[in-house]
PDB file of C-alpha atoms in Angstrom:
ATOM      1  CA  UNK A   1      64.387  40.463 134.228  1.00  0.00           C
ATOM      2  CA  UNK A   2      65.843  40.826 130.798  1.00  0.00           C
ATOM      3  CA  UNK A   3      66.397  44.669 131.276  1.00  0.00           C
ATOM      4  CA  UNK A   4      67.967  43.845 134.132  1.00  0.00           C
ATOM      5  CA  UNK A   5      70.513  41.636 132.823  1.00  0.00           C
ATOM      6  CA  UNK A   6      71.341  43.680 129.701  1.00  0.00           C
ATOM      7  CA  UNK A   7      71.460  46.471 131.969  1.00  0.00           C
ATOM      8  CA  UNK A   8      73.539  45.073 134.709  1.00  0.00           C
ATOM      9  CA  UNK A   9      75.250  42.468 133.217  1.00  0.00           C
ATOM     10  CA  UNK A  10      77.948  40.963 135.977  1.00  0.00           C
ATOM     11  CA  UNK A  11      75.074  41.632 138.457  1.00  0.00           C
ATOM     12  CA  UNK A  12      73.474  38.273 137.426  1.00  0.00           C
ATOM     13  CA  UNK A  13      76.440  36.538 135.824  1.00  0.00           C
ATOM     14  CA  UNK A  14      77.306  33.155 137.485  1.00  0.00           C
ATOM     15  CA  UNK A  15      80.873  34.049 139.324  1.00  0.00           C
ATOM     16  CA  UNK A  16      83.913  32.027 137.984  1.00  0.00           C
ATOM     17  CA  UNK A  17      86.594  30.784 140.289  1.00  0.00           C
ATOM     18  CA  UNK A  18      88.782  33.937 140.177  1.00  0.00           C
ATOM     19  CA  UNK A  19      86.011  36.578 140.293  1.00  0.00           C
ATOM     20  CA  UNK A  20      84.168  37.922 143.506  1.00  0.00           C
ATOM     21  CA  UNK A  21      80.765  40.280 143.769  1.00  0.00           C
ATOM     22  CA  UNK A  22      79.400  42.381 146.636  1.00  0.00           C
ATOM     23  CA  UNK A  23      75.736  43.218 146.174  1.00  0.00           C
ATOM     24  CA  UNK A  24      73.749  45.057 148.192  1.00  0.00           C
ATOM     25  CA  UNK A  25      70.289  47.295 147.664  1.00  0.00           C
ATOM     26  CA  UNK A  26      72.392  50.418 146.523  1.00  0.00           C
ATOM     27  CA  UNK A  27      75.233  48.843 144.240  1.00  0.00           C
ATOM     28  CA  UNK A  28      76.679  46.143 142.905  1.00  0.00           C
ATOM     29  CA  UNK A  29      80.382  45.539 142.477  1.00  0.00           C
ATOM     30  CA  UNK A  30      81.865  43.067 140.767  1.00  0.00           C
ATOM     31  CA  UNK A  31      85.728  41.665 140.559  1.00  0.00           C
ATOM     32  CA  UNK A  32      87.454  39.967 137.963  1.00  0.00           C
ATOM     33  CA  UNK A  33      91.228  38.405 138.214  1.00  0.00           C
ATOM     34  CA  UNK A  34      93.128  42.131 137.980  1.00  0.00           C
ATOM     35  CA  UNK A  35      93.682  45.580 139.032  1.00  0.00           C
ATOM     36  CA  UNK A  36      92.417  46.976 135.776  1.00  0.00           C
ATOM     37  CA  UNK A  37      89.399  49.007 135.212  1.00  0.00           C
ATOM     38  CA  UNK A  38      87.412  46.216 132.953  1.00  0.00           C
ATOM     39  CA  UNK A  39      88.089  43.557 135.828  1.00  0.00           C
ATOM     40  CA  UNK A  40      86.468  46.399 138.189  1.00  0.00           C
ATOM     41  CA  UNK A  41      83.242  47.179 137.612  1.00  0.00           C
ATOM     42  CA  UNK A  42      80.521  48.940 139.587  1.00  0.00           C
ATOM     43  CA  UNK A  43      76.845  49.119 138.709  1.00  0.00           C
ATOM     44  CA  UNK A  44      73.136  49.101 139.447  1.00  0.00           C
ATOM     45  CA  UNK A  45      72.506  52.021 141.503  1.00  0.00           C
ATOM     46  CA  UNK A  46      70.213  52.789 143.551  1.00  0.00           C
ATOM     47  CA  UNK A  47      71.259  55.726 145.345  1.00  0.00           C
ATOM     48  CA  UNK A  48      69.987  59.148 147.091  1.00  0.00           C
ATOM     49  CA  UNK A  49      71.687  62.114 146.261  1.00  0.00           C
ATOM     50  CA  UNK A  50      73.052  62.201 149.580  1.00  0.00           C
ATOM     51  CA  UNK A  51      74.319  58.462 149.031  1.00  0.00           C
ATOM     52  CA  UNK A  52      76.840  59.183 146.283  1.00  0.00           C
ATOM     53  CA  UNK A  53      79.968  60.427 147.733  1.00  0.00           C
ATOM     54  CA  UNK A  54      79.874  57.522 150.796  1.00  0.00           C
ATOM     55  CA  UNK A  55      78.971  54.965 148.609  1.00  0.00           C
ATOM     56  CA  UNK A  56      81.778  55.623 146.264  1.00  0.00           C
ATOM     57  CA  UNK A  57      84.355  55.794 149.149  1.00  0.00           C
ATOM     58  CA  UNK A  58      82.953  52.277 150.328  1.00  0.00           C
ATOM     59  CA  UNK A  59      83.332  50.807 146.626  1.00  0.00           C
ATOM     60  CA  UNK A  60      87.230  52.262 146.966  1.00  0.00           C
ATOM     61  CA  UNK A  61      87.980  51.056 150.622  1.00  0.00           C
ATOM     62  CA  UNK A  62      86.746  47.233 149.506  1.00  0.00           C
ATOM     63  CA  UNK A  63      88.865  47.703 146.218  1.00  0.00           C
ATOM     64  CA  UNK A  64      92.073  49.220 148.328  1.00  0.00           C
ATOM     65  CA  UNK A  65      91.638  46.083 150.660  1.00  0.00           C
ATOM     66  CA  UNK A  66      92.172  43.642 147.531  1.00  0.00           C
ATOM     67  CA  UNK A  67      95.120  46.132 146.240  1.00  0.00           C
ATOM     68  CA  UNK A  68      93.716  47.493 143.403  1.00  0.00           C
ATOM     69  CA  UNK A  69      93.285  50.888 141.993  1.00  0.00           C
ATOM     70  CA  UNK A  70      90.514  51.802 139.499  1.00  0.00           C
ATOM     71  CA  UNK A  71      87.312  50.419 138.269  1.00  0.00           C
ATOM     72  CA  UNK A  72      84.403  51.461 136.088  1.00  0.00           C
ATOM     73  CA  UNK A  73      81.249  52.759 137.176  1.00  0.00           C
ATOM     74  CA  UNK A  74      78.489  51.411 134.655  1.00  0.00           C
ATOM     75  CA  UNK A  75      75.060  53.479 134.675  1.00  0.00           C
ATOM     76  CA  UNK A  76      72.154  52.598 133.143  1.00  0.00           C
ATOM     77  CA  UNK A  77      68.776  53.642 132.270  1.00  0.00           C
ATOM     78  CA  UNK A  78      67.321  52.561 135.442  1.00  0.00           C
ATOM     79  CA  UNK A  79      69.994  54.467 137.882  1.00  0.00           C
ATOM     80  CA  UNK A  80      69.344  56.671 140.130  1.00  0.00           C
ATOM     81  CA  UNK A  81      69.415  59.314 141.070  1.00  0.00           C
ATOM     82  CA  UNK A  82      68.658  60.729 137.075  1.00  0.00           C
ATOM     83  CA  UNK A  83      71.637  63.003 137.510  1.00  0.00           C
ATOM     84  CA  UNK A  84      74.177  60.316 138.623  1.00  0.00           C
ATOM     85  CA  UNK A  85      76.221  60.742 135.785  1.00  0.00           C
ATOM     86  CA  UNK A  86      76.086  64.245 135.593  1.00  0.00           C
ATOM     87  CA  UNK A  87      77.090  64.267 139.541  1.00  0.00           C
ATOM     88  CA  UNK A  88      79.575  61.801 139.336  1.00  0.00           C
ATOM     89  CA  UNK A  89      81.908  63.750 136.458  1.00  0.00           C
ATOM     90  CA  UNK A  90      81.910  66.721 138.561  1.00  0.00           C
ATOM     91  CA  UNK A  91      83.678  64.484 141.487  1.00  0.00           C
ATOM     92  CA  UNK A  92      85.930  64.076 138.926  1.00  0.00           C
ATOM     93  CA  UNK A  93      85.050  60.626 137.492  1.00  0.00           C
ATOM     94  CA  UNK A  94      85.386  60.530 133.255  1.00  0.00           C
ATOM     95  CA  UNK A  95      84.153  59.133 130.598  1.00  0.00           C
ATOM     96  CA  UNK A  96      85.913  55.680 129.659  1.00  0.00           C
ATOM     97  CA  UNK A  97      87.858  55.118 126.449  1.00  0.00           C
ATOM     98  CA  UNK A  98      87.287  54.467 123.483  1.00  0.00           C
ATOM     99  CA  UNK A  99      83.784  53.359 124.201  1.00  0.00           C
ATOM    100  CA  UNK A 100      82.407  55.514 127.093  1.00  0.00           C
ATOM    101  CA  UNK A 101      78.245  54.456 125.861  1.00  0.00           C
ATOM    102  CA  UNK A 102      77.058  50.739 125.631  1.00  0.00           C
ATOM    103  CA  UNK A 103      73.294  49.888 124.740  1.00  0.00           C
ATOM    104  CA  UNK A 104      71.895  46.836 125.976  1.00  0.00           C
ATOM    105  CA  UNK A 105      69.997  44.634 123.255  1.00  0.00           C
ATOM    106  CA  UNK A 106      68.220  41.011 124.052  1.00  0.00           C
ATOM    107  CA  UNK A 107      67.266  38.404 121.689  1.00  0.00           C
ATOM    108  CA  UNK A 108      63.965  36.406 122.503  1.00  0.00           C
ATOM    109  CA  UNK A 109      63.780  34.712 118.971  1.00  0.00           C
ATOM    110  CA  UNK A 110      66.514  32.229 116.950  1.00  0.00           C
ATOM    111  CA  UNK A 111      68.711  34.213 114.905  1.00  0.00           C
ATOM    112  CA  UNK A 112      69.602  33.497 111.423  1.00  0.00           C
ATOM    113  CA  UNK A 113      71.415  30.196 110.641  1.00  0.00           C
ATOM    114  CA  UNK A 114      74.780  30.841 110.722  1.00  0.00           C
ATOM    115  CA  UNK A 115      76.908  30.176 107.140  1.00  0.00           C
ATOM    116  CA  UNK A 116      77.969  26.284 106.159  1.00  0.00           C
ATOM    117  CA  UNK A 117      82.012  26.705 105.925  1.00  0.00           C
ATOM    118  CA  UNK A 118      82.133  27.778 109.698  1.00  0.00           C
ATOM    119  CA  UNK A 119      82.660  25.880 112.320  1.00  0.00           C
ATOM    120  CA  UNK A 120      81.934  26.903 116.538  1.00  0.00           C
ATOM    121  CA  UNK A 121      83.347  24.907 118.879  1.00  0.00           C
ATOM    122  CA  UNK A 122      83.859  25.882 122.666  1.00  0.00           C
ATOM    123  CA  UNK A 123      87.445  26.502 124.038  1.00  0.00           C
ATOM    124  CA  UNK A 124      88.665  23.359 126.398  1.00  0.00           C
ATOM    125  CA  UNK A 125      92.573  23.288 125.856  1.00  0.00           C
ATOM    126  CA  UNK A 126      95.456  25.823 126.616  1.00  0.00           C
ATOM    127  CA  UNK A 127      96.052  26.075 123.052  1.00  0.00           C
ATOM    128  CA  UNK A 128      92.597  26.901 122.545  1.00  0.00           C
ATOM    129  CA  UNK A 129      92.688  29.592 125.140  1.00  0.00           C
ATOM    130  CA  UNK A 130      95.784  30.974 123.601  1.00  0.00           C
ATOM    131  CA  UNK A 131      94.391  31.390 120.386  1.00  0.00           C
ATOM    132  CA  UNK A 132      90.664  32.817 121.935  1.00  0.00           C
ATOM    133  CA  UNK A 133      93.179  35.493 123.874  1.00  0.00           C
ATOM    134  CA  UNK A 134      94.802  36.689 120.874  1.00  0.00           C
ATOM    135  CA  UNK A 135      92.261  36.858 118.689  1.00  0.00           C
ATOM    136  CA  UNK A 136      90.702  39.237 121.182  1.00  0.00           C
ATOM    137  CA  UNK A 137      93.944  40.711 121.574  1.00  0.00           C
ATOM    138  CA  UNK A 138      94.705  41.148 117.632  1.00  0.00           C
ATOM    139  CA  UNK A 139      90.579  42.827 117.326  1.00  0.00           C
ATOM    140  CA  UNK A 140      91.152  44.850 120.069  1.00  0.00           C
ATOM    141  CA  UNK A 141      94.558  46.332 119.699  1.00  0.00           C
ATOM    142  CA  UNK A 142      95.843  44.625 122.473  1.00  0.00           C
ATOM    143  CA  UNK A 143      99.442  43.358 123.063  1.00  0.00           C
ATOM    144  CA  UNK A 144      99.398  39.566 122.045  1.00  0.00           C
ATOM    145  CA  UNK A 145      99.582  37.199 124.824  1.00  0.00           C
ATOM    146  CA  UNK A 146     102.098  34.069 124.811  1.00  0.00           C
ATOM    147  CA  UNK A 147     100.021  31.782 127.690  1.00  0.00           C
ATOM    148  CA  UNK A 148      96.222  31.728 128.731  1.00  0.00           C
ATOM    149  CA  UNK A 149      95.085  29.837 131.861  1.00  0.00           C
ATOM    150  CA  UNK A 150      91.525  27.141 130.793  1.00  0.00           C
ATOM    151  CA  UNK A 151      89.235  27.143 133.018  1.00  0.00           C
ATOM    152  CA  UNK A 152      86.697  25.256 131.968  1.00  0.00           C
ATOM    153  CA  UNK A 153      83.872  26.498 133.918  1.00  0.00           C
ATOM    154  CA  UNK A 154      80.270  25.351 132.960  1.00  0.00           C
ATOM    155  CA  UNK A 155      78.699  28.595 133.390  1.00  0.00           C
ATOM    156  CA  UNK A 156      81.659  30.982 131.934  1.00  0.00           C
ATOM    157  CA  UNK A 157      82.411  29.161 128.187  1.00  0.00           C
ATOM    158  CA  UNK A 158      84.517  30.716 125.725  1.00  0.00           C
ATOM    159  CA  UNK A 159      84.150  30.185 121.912  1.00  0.00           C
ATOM    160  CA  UNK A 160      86.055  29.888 118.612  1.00  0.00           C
ATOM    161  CA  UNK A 161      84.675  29.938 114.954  1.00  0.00           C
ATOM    162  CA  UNK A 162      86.811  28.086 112.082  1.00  0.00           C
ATOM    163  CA  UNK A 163      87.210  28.897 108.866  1.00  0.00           C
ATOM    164  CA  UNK A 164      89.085  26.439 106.792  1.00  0.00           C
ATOM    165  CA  UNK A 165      90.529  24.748 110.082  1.00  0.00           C
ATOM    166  CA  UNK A 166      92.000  28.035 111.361  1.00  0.00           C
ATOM    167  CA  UNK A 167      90.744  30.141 114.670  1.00  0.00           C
ATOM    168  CA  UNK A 168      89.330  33.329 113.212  1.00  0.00           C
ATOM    169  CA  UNK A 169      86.902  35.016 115.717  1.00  0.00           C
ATOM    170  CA  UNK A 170      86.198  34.593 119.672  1.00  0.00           C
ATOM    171  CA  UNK A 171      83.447  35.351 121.669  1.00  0.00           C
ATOM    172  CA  UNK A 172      82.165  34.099 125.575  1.00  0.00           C
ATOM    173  CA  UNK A 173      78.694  33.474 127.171  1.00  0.00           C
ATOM    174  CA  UNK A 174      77.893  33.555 130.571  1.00  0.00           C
ATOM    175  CA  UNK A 175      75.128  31.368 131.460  1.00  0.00           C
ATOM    176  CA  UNK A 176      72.472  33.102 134.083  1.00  0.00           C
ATOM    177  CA  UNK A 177      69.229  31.807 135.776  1.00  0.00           C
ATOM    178  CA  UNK A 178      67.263  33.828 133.175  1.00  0.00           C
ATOM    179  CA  UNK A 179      69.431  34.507 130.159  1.00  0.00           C
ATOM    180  CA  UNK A 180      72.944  33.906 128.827  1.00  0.00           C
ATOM    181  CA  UNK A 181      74.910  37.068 128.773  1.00  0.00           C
ATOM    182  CA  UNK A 182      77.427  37.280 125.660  1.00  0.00           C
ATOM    183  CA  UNK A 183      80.595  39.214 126.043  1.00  0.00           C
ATOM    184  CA  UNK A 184      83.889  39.797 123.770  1.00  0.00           C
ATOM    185  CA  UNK A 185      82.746  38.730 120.352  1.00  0.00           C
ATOM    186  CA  UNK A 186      85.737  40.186 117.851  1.00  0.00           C
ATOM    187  CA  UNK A 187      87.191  38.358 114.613  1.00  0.00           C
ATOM    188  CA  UNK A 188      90.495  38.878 112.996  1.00  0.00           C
ATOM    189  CA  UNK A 189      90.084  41.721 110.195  1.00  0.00           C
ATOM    190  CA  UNK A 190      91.148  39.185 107.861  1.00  0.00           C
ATOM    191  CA  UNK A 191      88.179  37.122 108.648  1.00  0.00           C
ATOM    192  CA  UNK A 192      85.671  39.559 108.739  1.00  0.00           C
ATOM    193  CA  UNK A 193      82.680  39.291 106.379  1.00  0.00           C
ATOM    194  CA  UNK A 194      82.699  35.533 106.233  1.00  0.00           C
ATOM    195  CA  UNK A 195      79.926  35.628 109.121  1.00  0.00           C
ATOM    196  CA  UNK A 196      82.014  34.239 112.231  1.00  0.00           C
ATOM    197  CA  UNK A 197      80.547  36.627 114.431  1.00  0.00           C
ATOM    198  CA  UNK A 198      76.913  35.399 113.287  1.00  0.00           C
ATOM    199  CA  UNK A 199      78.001  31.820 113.624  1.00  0.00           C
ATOM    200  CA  UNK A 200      79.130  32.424 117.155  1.00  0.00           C
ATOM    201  CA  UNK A 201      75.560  34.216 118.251  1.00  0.00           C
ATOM    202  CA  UNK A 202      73.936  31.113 116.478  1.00  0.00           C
ATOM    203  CA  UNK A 203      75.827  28.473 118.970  1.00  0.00           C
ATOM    204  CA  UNK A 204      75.378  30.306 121.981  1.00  0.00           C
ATOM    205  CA  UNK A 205      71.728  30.472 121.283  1.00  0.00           C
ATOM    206  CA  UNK A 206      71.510  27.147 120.304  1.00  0.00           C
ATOM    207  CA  UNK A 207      73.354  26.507 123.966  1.00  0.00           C
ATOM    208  CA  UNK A 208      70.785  28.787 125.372  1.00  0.00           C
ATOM    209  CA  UNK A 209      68.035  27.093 124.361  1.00  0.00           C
ATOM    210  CA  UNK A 210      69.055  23.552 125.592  1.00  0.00           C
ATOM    211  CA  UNK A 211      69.593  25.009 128.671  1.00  0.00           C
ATOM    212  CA  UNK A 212      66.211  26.305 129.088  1.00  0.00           C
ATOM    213  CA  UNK A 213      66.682  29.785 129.062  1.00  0.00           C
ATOM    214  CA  UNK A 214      66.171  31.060 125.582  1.00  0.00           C
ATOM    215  CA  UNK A 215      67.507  34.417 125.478  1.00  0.00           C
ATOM    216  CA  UNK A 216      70.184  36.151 124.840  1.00  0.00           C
ATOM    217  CA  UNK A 217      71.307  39.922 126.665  1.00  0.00           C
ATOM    218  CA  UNK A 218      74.156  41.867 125.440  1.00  0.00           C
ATOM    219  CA  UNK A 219      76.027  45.282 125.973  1.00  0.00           C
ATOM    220  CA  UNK A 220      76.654  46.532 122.835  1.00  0.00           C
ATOM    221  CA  UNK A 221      79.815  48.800 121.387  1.00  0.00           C
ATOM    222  CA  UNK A 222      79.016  50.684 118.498  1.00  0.00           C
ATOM    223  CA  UNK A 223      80.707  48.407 115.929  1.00  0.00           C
ATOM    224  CA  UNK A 224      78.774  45.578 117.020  1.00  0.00           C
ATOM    225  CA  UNK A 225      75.390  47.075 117.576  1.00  0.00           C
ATOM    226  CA  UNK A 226      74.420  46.919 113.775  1.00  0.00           C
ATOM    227  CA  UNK A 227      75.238  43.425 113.596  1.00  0.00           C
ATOM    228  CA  UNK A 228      73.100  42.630 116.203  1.00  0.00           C
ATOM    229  CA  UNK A 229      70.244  44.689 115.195  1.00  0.00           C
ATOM    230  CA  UNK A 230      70.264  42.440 111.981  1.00  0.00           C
ATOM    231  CA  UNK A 231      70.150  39.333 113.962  1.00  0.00           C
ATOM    232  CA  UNK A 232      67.262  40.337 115.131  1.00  0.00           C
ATOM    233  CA  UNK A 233      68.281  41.779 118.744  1.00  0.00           C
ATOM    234  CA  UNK A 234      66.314  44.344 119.886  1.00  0.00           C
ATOM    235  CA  UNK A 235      67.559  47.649 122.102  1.00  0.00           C
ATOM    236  CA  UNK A 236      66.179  47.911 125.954  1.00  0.00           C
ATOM    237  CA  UNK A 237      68.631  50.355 127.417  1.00  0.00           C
ATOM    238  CA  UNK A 238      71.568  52.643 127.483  1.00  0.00           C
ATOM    239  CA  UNK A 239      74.512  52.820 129.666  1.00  0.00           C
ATOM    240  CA  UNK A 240      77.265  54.969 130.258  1.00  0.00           C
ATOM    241  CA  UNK A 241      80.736  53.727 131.482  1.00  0.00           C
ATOM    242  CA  UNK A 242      83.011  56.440 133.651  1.00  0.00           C
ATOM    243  CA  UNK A 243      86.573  55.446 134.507  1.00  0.00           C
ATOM    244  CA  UNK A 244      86.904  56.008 138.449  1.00  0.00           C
ATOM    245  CA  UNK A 245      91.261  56.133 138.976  1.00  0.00           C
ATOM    246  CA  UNK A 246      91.430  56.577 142.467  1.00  0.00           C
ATOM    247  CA  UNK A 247      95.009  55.414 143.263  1.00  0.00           C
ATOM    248  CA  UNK A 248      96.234  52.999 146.633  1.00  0.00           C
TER     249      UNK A 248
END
């Protein structure tokens, strides 16, 4: 069940209150809040060779019906058929940018403690929220935002780490039957070294735990994959992501 959810993350992610999901024995595709390709995101097949092409037109026609445009197909170790990804470039899909391979990594065990002078505390007001969004925007290269909406959602929690009083990293955990998935974990480059990042793994765990489900599944870029490996998460699968434009 682990594989699963490192593999197939928004397969088994509780659904916040502007997200949707259609799952069925050959795909899953989830919907975030936008028509971008993150928000979009298509994955655990389990398809025939002959199932490929109609399959794909049926994940467009339910994205066309909600007015949106593109999404990402995410294929893991477990798809099928083996050549999906192979077969799905030559209908023109490519690879996604700037990170078209994610590994999946799960953590069983407590990680290290995380260092004295930071502080985690979840995200509740809109101030919070703004300053989660662009830290995440700052990390990422992203435009800045001026407003962010809290949600507040039980299951979907963001998190910031302090250093001397001041918002330096973000991350979010999204908190499954079996495991909490963790998702958009960046810290300001100014920050970086003072082990935010490893005091934000620490309190989701520690959130993990008293929820009863003590593990921890990720999806993995390359700059965080080292990090993680030294916290003691361990690698279960691959996946690539193709970018799937299809227009209205």
């Amino acid at each position: 069940m682990l594989l699963e959810a490192a593999e197939n993350a928004n397969t088994y992610t509780p659904l916040g209150p502007t997200e949707g999901r259609v799952a069925n024995d050959r795909f899953v595709l989830w919907m975030g809040r936008g028509d971008g390709a993150g928000w979009n995101v298509a994955q655990r097949f389990r398809l025939r060779e002959d199932e490929i092409e109609p399959v794909r037109e049926e994940i467009h026609s339910i994205l066309r019906a909600r007015g949106r445009t593109v999404c990402t197909w995410e294929i893991g170790s477990s798809a099928t058929p083996a050549d999906l990804v192979e077969r799905l470039l030559d209908l023109g899909l490519v690879d996604d940018e700037p990170t078209p391979v994610a590994v999946g990594m799960v953590l069983t065990e407590s990680p290290a403690d995380p260092p004295a002078d930071v502080e985690v505390r979840r995200a509740t007001t809109t101030e919070e929220h703004v300053a989660a969004a662009r830290i995440a925007a700052v990390a990422f290269g992203m435009p800045e935002p001026t407003e962010a909406r809290p949600e507040n959602d039980p299951n979907n929690v963001v998190y910031l780490a302090y250093v001397d009083g001041e918002p330096v990293a973000r991350a979010s955990a999204s908190f499954g039957d079996h495991a909490v998935s963790l998702f958009g974990g960046s810290t300001l480059p100014e920050a970086r070294g003072r082990g935010a990042y490893r005091a934000l793994v620490a309190e989701r765990w520690s959130d993990a735990v008293a929820r009863g489900t003590p593990a921890l599944v990720t999806q993995a870029s390359p700059m965080s994959r080292p990090i993680l490996a030294r916290l003691g998460f361990r690698e279960v699968c691959e996946i690539r992501i193709l970018l799937d434009a299809f227009g209205q």
